[in-house]
Amino acid sequence: MTAYHHYNKHLKGYASEHRNDSTQAEIRMWTGLLRNKQMLGFSFLRQRPIDSYIADFFCKQLKLVIECDGYSHYSEEAQQKDALRTKRLNDLGYHVIRFDDAEVMHDIDNVRRTIEGWIAEHR
């Protein structure tokens, strides 16, 4: 893998475990929006190691990270960690879009519009 997207080979095994233990929201996002270049022809990867993190979804071409946040992200401590993670990824040149699991499960059309809008604006 290239250094272009700060691939961390030490997280490869952990990322593979995550792919095999995806949340319902991650599965819905993947199968409904991002798999097989469904999102405007862009290729996304699941559970991709970047720096010291594992991104739920990553598009190398757009330098876009998409995260699905479930109940474990609701605590103040988790929100602080998410903010640090987002800042670090932004500092590395990546854009981060976060969606609540409930939104992915119950309003996938809005999730699609949000991602498509971001792509149209930043392409």
XYZ file of N, CA and C in Angstrom:
369
model
N 0.839 -1.189 0.000
C 0.000 0.000 0.000
C 0.880 1.246 0.000
N 0.375 2.288 -0.532
C 1.163 3.508 -0.634
C 1.020 4.356 0.619
N 1.993 5.215 0.826
C 1.939 6.145 1.949
C 0.910 7.237 1.706
N 0.403 7.316 0.472
C -0.555 8.364 0.104
C -1.687 8.478 1.108
N -2.213 7.357 1.528
C -3.322 7.439 2.461
C -2.963 6.901 3.847
N -1.692 7.020 4.200
C -1.240 6.733 5.553
C -1.685 5.350 6.035
N -1.572 4.361 5.156
C -1.971 2.991 5.472
C -1.129 2.467 6.626
N -1.780 1.845 7.595
C -1.092 1.299 8.753
C -1.213 -0.223 8.715
N -0.174 -0.896 8.241
C -0.226 -2.350 8.087
C -0.380 -3.071 9.424
N -0.031 -2.418 10.513
C -0.143 -3.041 11.832
C -1.596 -3.194 12.270
N -2.496 -2.471 11.640
C -3.921 -2.573 11.968
C -4.674 -3.479 10.996
N -3.964 -4.103 10.069
C -4.607 -4.912 9.029
C -5.466 -6.034 9.624
N -4.941 -6.784 10.568
C -5.692 -7.883 11.181
C -6.915 -7.393 11.929
N -6.745 -6.303 12.647
C -7.854 -5.715 13.393
C -8.939 -5.221 12.438
N -8.537 -4.619 11.329
C -9.501 -4.140 10.331
C -10.260 -5.311 9.722
N -9.571 -6.404 9.465
C -10.217 -7.594 8.915
C -11.273 -8.128 9.880
N -10.956 -8.136 11.168
C -11.935 -8.557 12.180
C -13.164 -7.658 12.140
N -12.946 -6.363 12.005
C -14.060 -5.411 11.940
C -14.943 -5.671 10.721
N -14.328 -6.002 9.600
C -15.118 -6.287 8.395
C -16.019 -7.494 8.611
N -15.548 -8.439 9.391
C -16.329 -9.647 9.660
C -17.313 -9.468 10.808
N -17.290 -8.319 11.463
C -18.169 -8.063 12.605
C -18.817 -6.686 12.454
N -19.306 -6.395 11.261
C -19.885 -5.080 10.967
C -21.217 -4.886 11.682
N -21.518 -3.628 11.978
C -22.822 -3.301 12.554
C -23.876 -3.336 11.447
N -25.135 -3.363 11.837
C -26.219 -3.354 10.851
C -26.153 -2.090 9.986
N -25.836 -0.963 10.616
C -25.745 0.294 9.865
C -24.600 0.243 8.851
N -23.461 -0.314 9.248
C -22.333 -0.435 8.317
C -22.692 -1.339 7.140
N -23.389 -2.425 7.416
C -23.810 -3.336 6.349
C -24.764 -2.621 5.396
N -25.714 -1.882 5.956
C -26.677 -1.151 5.118
C -25.968 -0.089 4.271
N -25.048 0.647 4.884
C -24.296 1.668 4.154
C -23.510 1.016 3.016
N -22.846 -0.087 3.319
C -22.008 -0.757 2.331
C -22.842 -1.321 1.184
N -23.840 -2.115 1.508
C -24.609 -2.785 0.458
C -25.540 -1.830 -0.280
N -26.030 -0.806 0.402
C -26.998 0.096 -0.206
C -26.421 1.301 -0.912
N -25.186 1.697 -0.534
C -24.653 2.946 -1.081
C -23.240 2.878 -1.646
N -22.354 2.129 -1.025
C -20.933 2.289 -1.333
C -20.277 1.127 -2.071
N -20.837 -0.041 -1.993
C -20.233 -1.224 -2.601
C -20.282 -1.142 -4.131
N -19.279 -1.702 -4.776
C -19.246 -1.808 -6.244
C -19.437 -0.473 -6.958
N -18.813 0.557 -6.431
C -18.833 1.889 -7.064
C -20.245 2.443 -7.256
N -21.158 2.109 -6.337
C -22.525 2.617 -6.424
C -22.598 4.126 -6.241
N -21.661 4.690 -5.493
C -21.703 6.118 -5.181
C -21.011 6.909 -6.284
N -21.763 7.253 -7.299
C -21.295 8.095 -8.405
C -20.031 7.553 -9.069
N -19.843 6.233 -9.012
C -18.706 5.598 -9.662
C -17.418 5.584 -8.857
N -17.455 6.091 -7.623
C -16.252 6.121 -6.790
C -16.100 4.816 -6.018
N -14.859 4.383 -5.868
C -14.543 3.147 -5.164
C -14.302 3.426 -3.678
N -15.029 2.719 -2.831
C -14.862 2.824 -1.385
C -14.360 1.497 -0.837
N -13.582 1.577 0.221
C -13.093 0.408 0.943
C -13.723 0.402 2.327
N -13.914 -0.798 2.880
C -14.470 -0.924 4.232
C -13.352 -1.152 5.241
N -13.542 -0.599 6.431
C -12.638 -0.835 7.555
C -11.184 -0.714 7.114
N -10.818 0.478 6.714
C -9.488 0.740 6.160
C -8.595 1.418 7.191
N -7.435 0.815 7.500
C -6.500 1.457 8.426
C -5.923 2.739 7.827
N -6.047 3.824 8.566
C -5.446 5.104 8.194
C -4.796 5.654 9.454
N -3.499 5.873 9.388
C -2.750 6.356 10.539
C -2.968 5.367 11.691
N -3.439 5.822 12.840
C -3.671 4.909 13.965
C -5.150 4.571 14.133
N -5.938 4.798 13.089
C -7.382 4.573 13.146
C -7.814 3.589 12.066
N -9.023 3.083 12.238
C -9.645 2.278 11.195
C -10.904 3.011 10.768
N -10.910 3.457 9.523
C -12.067 4.170 8.984
C -13.134 3.157 8.591
N -14.399 3.448 8.921
C -15.479 2.548 8.513
C -15.480 2.400 6.996
N -15.407 3.535 6.283
C -15.387 3.536 4.818
C -14.407 4.604 4.354
N -13.708 4.316 3.261
C -12.688 5.236 2.780
C -12.655 5.240 1.261
N -12.660 6.432 0.679
C -12.465 6.605 -0.759
C -11.140 7.330 -0.952
N -10.162 6.612 -1.474
C -8.825 7.167 -1.674
C -8.857 8.343 -2.644
N -9.607 8.211 -3.733
C -9.651 9.248 -4.765
C -10.172 10.574 -4.215
N -11.163 10.505 -3.332
C -11.761 11.716 -2.757
C -11.126 12.128 -1.428
N -10.265 11.249 -0.886
C -9.725 11.434 0.472
C -10.878 11.658 1.454
N -11.890 10.804 1.321
C -13.109 10.908 2.114
C -13.252 9.703 3.027
N -13.482 9.980 4.305
C -13.758 8.962 5.308
C -15.217 9.117 5.717
N -15.937 8.003 5.745
C -17.323 8.011 6.203
C -17.416 7.105 7.418
N -17.996 7.632 8.485
C -18.132 6.899 9.738
C -19.600 6.701 10.090
N -19.928 5.518 10.590
C -21.250 5.216 11.137
C -21.099 5.153 12.652
N -21.783 6.043 13.345
C -21.650 6.136 14.799
C -22.872 5.561 15.503
N -22.646 4.521 16.296
C -23.701 3.896 17.080
C -23.717 4.412 18.503
N -24.428 3.699 19.353
C -24.617 4.128 20.740
C -23.309 4.292 21.498
N -22.275 3.563 21.116
C -20.994 3.672 21.826
C -20.336 5.029 21.608
N -20.852 5.820 20.688
C -20.293 7.142 20.401
C -21.036 8.258 21.133
N -22.031 7.922 21.943
C -22.873 8.946 22.567
C -22.296 9.535 23.849
N -21.402 8.823 24.513
C -20.858 9.339 25.770
C -19.958 10.542 25.494
N -19.777 11.358 26.511
C -18.918 12.540 26.360
C -17.489 12.128 26.016
N -17.005 11.081 26.672
C -15.647 10.601 26.408
C -15.504 10.138 24.954
N -16.484 9.396 24.468
C -16.436 8.911 23.086
C -16.501 10.074 22.103
N -17.308 11.073 22.399
C -17.410 12.232 21.515
C -16.095 13.006 21.465
N -15.404 13.077 22.603
C -14.096 13.731 22.624
C -13.087 12.943 21.779
N -13.116 11.615 21.899
C -12.222 10.777 21.093
C -12.534 10.921 19.608
N -13.834 10.963 19.279
C -14.228 11.145 17.876
C -13.741 12.489 17.342
N -13.826 13.523 18.171
C -13.371 14.857 17.749
C -11.862 14.853 17.492
N -11.096 14.190 18.365
C -9.644 14.090 18.166
C -9.318 13.292 16.904
N -10.058 12.224 16.707
C -9.863 11.383 15.518
C -10.149 12.185 14.247
N -11.269 12.904 14.245
C -11.632 13.718 13.085
C -10.580 14.786 12.830
N -10.121 15.436 13.890
C -9.098 16.471 13.740
C -7.821 15.880 13.145
N -7.397 14.733 13.646
C -6.178 14.094 13.140
C -6.324 13.742 11.656
N -7.459 13.170 11.301
C -7.683 12.816 9.899
C -7.742 14.065 9.022
N -8.388 15.127 9.522
C -8.412 16.401 8.789
C -6.996 16.942 8.610
N -6.186 16.859 9.667
C -4.805 17.339 9.598
C -3.988 16.570 8.553
N -4.355 15.312 8.327
C -3.672 14.488 7.323
C -4.225 14.722 5.914
N -5.250 15.577 5.821
C -5.809 15.912 4.516
C -7.070 15.165 4.132
N -7.668 14.461 5.081
C -8.891 13.706 4.809
C -10.109 14.487 5.274
N -11.217 14.236 4.602
C -12.503 14.801 5.007
C -13.266 13.683 5.703
N -13.989 14.021 6.766
C -14.741 13.022 7.518
C -16.210 13.421 7.546
N -17.066 12.478 7.164
C -18.509 12.656 7.293
C -18.995 11.585 8.264
N -19.753 12.014 9.266
C -20.276 11.085 10.268
C -21.791 10.991 10.163
N -22.279 9.767 10.278
C -23.715 9.524 10.312
C -24.052 8.705 11.545
N -25.160 9.030 12.152
C -25.687 8.239 13.253
C -26.249 6.936 12.675
N -26.045 5.834 13.378
C -26.567 4.551 12.909
C -28.059 4.613 12.611
N -28.814 5.305 13.462
C -30.269 5.392 13.273
C -30.608 6.058 11.944
N -29.852 7.086 11.577
C -30.096 7.758 10.302
C -29.824 6.812 9.133
N -28.746 6.049 9.228
C -28.414 5.094 8.170
C -29.513 4.041 8.049
N -30.024 3.589 9.174
C -31.032 2.532 9.159
C -32.407 3.027 8.720
N -32.739 4.276 9.047
C -34.114 4.744 8.834
C -34.268 5.838 7.784
N -33.173 6.419 7.317
C -33.272 7.484 6.314
C -32.082 7.418 5.354
N -31.911 6.263 4.746
C -30.764 6.037 3.864
C -30.766 6.992 2.674
N -31.953 7.434 2.256
C -32.018 8.374 1.129
C -31.359 9.702 1.476
N -31.545 10.173 2.700
C -30.894 11.413 3.128
C -29.383 11.216 3.243
N -28.968 10.055 3.717
C -27.538 9.740 3.786
C -26.943 9.799 2.377
N -27.628 9.197 1.423
C -27.172 9.218 0.027
C -27.050 10.658 -0.484
N -28.092 11.464 -0.245
C -28.073 12.861 -0.709
C -26.925 13.645 -0.076
N -26.675 13.399 1.195
C -25.593 14.098 1.894
C -24.240 13.764 1.274
N -23.995 12.488 1.028
C -22.718 12.073 0.437
C -22.599 12.595 -0.994
N -23.660 12.465 -1.773
C -23.631 12.970 -3.150
C -23.398 14.480 -3.181
N -24.017 15.199 -2.247
C -23.819 16.647 -2.165
C -22.385 16.998 -1.832
N -21.804 16.250 -0.896
C -20.403 16.491 -0.535
C -19.508 16.249 -1.750
N -19.744 15.159 -2.456
C -18.919 14.838 -3.627
C -19.054 15.928 -4.686
N -20.267 16.370 -4.950
C -20.487 17.416 -5.959
C -19.754 18.704 -5.589
N -19.708 19.009 -4.308
C -19.069 20.238 -3.832
C -17.547 20.148 -3.811
N -17.000 18.958 -3.568
C -15.555 18.817 -3.350
C -14.803 18.092 -4.460
N -15.472 17.636 -5.450
C -14.840 16.857 -6.521
C -13.832 17.667 -7.271
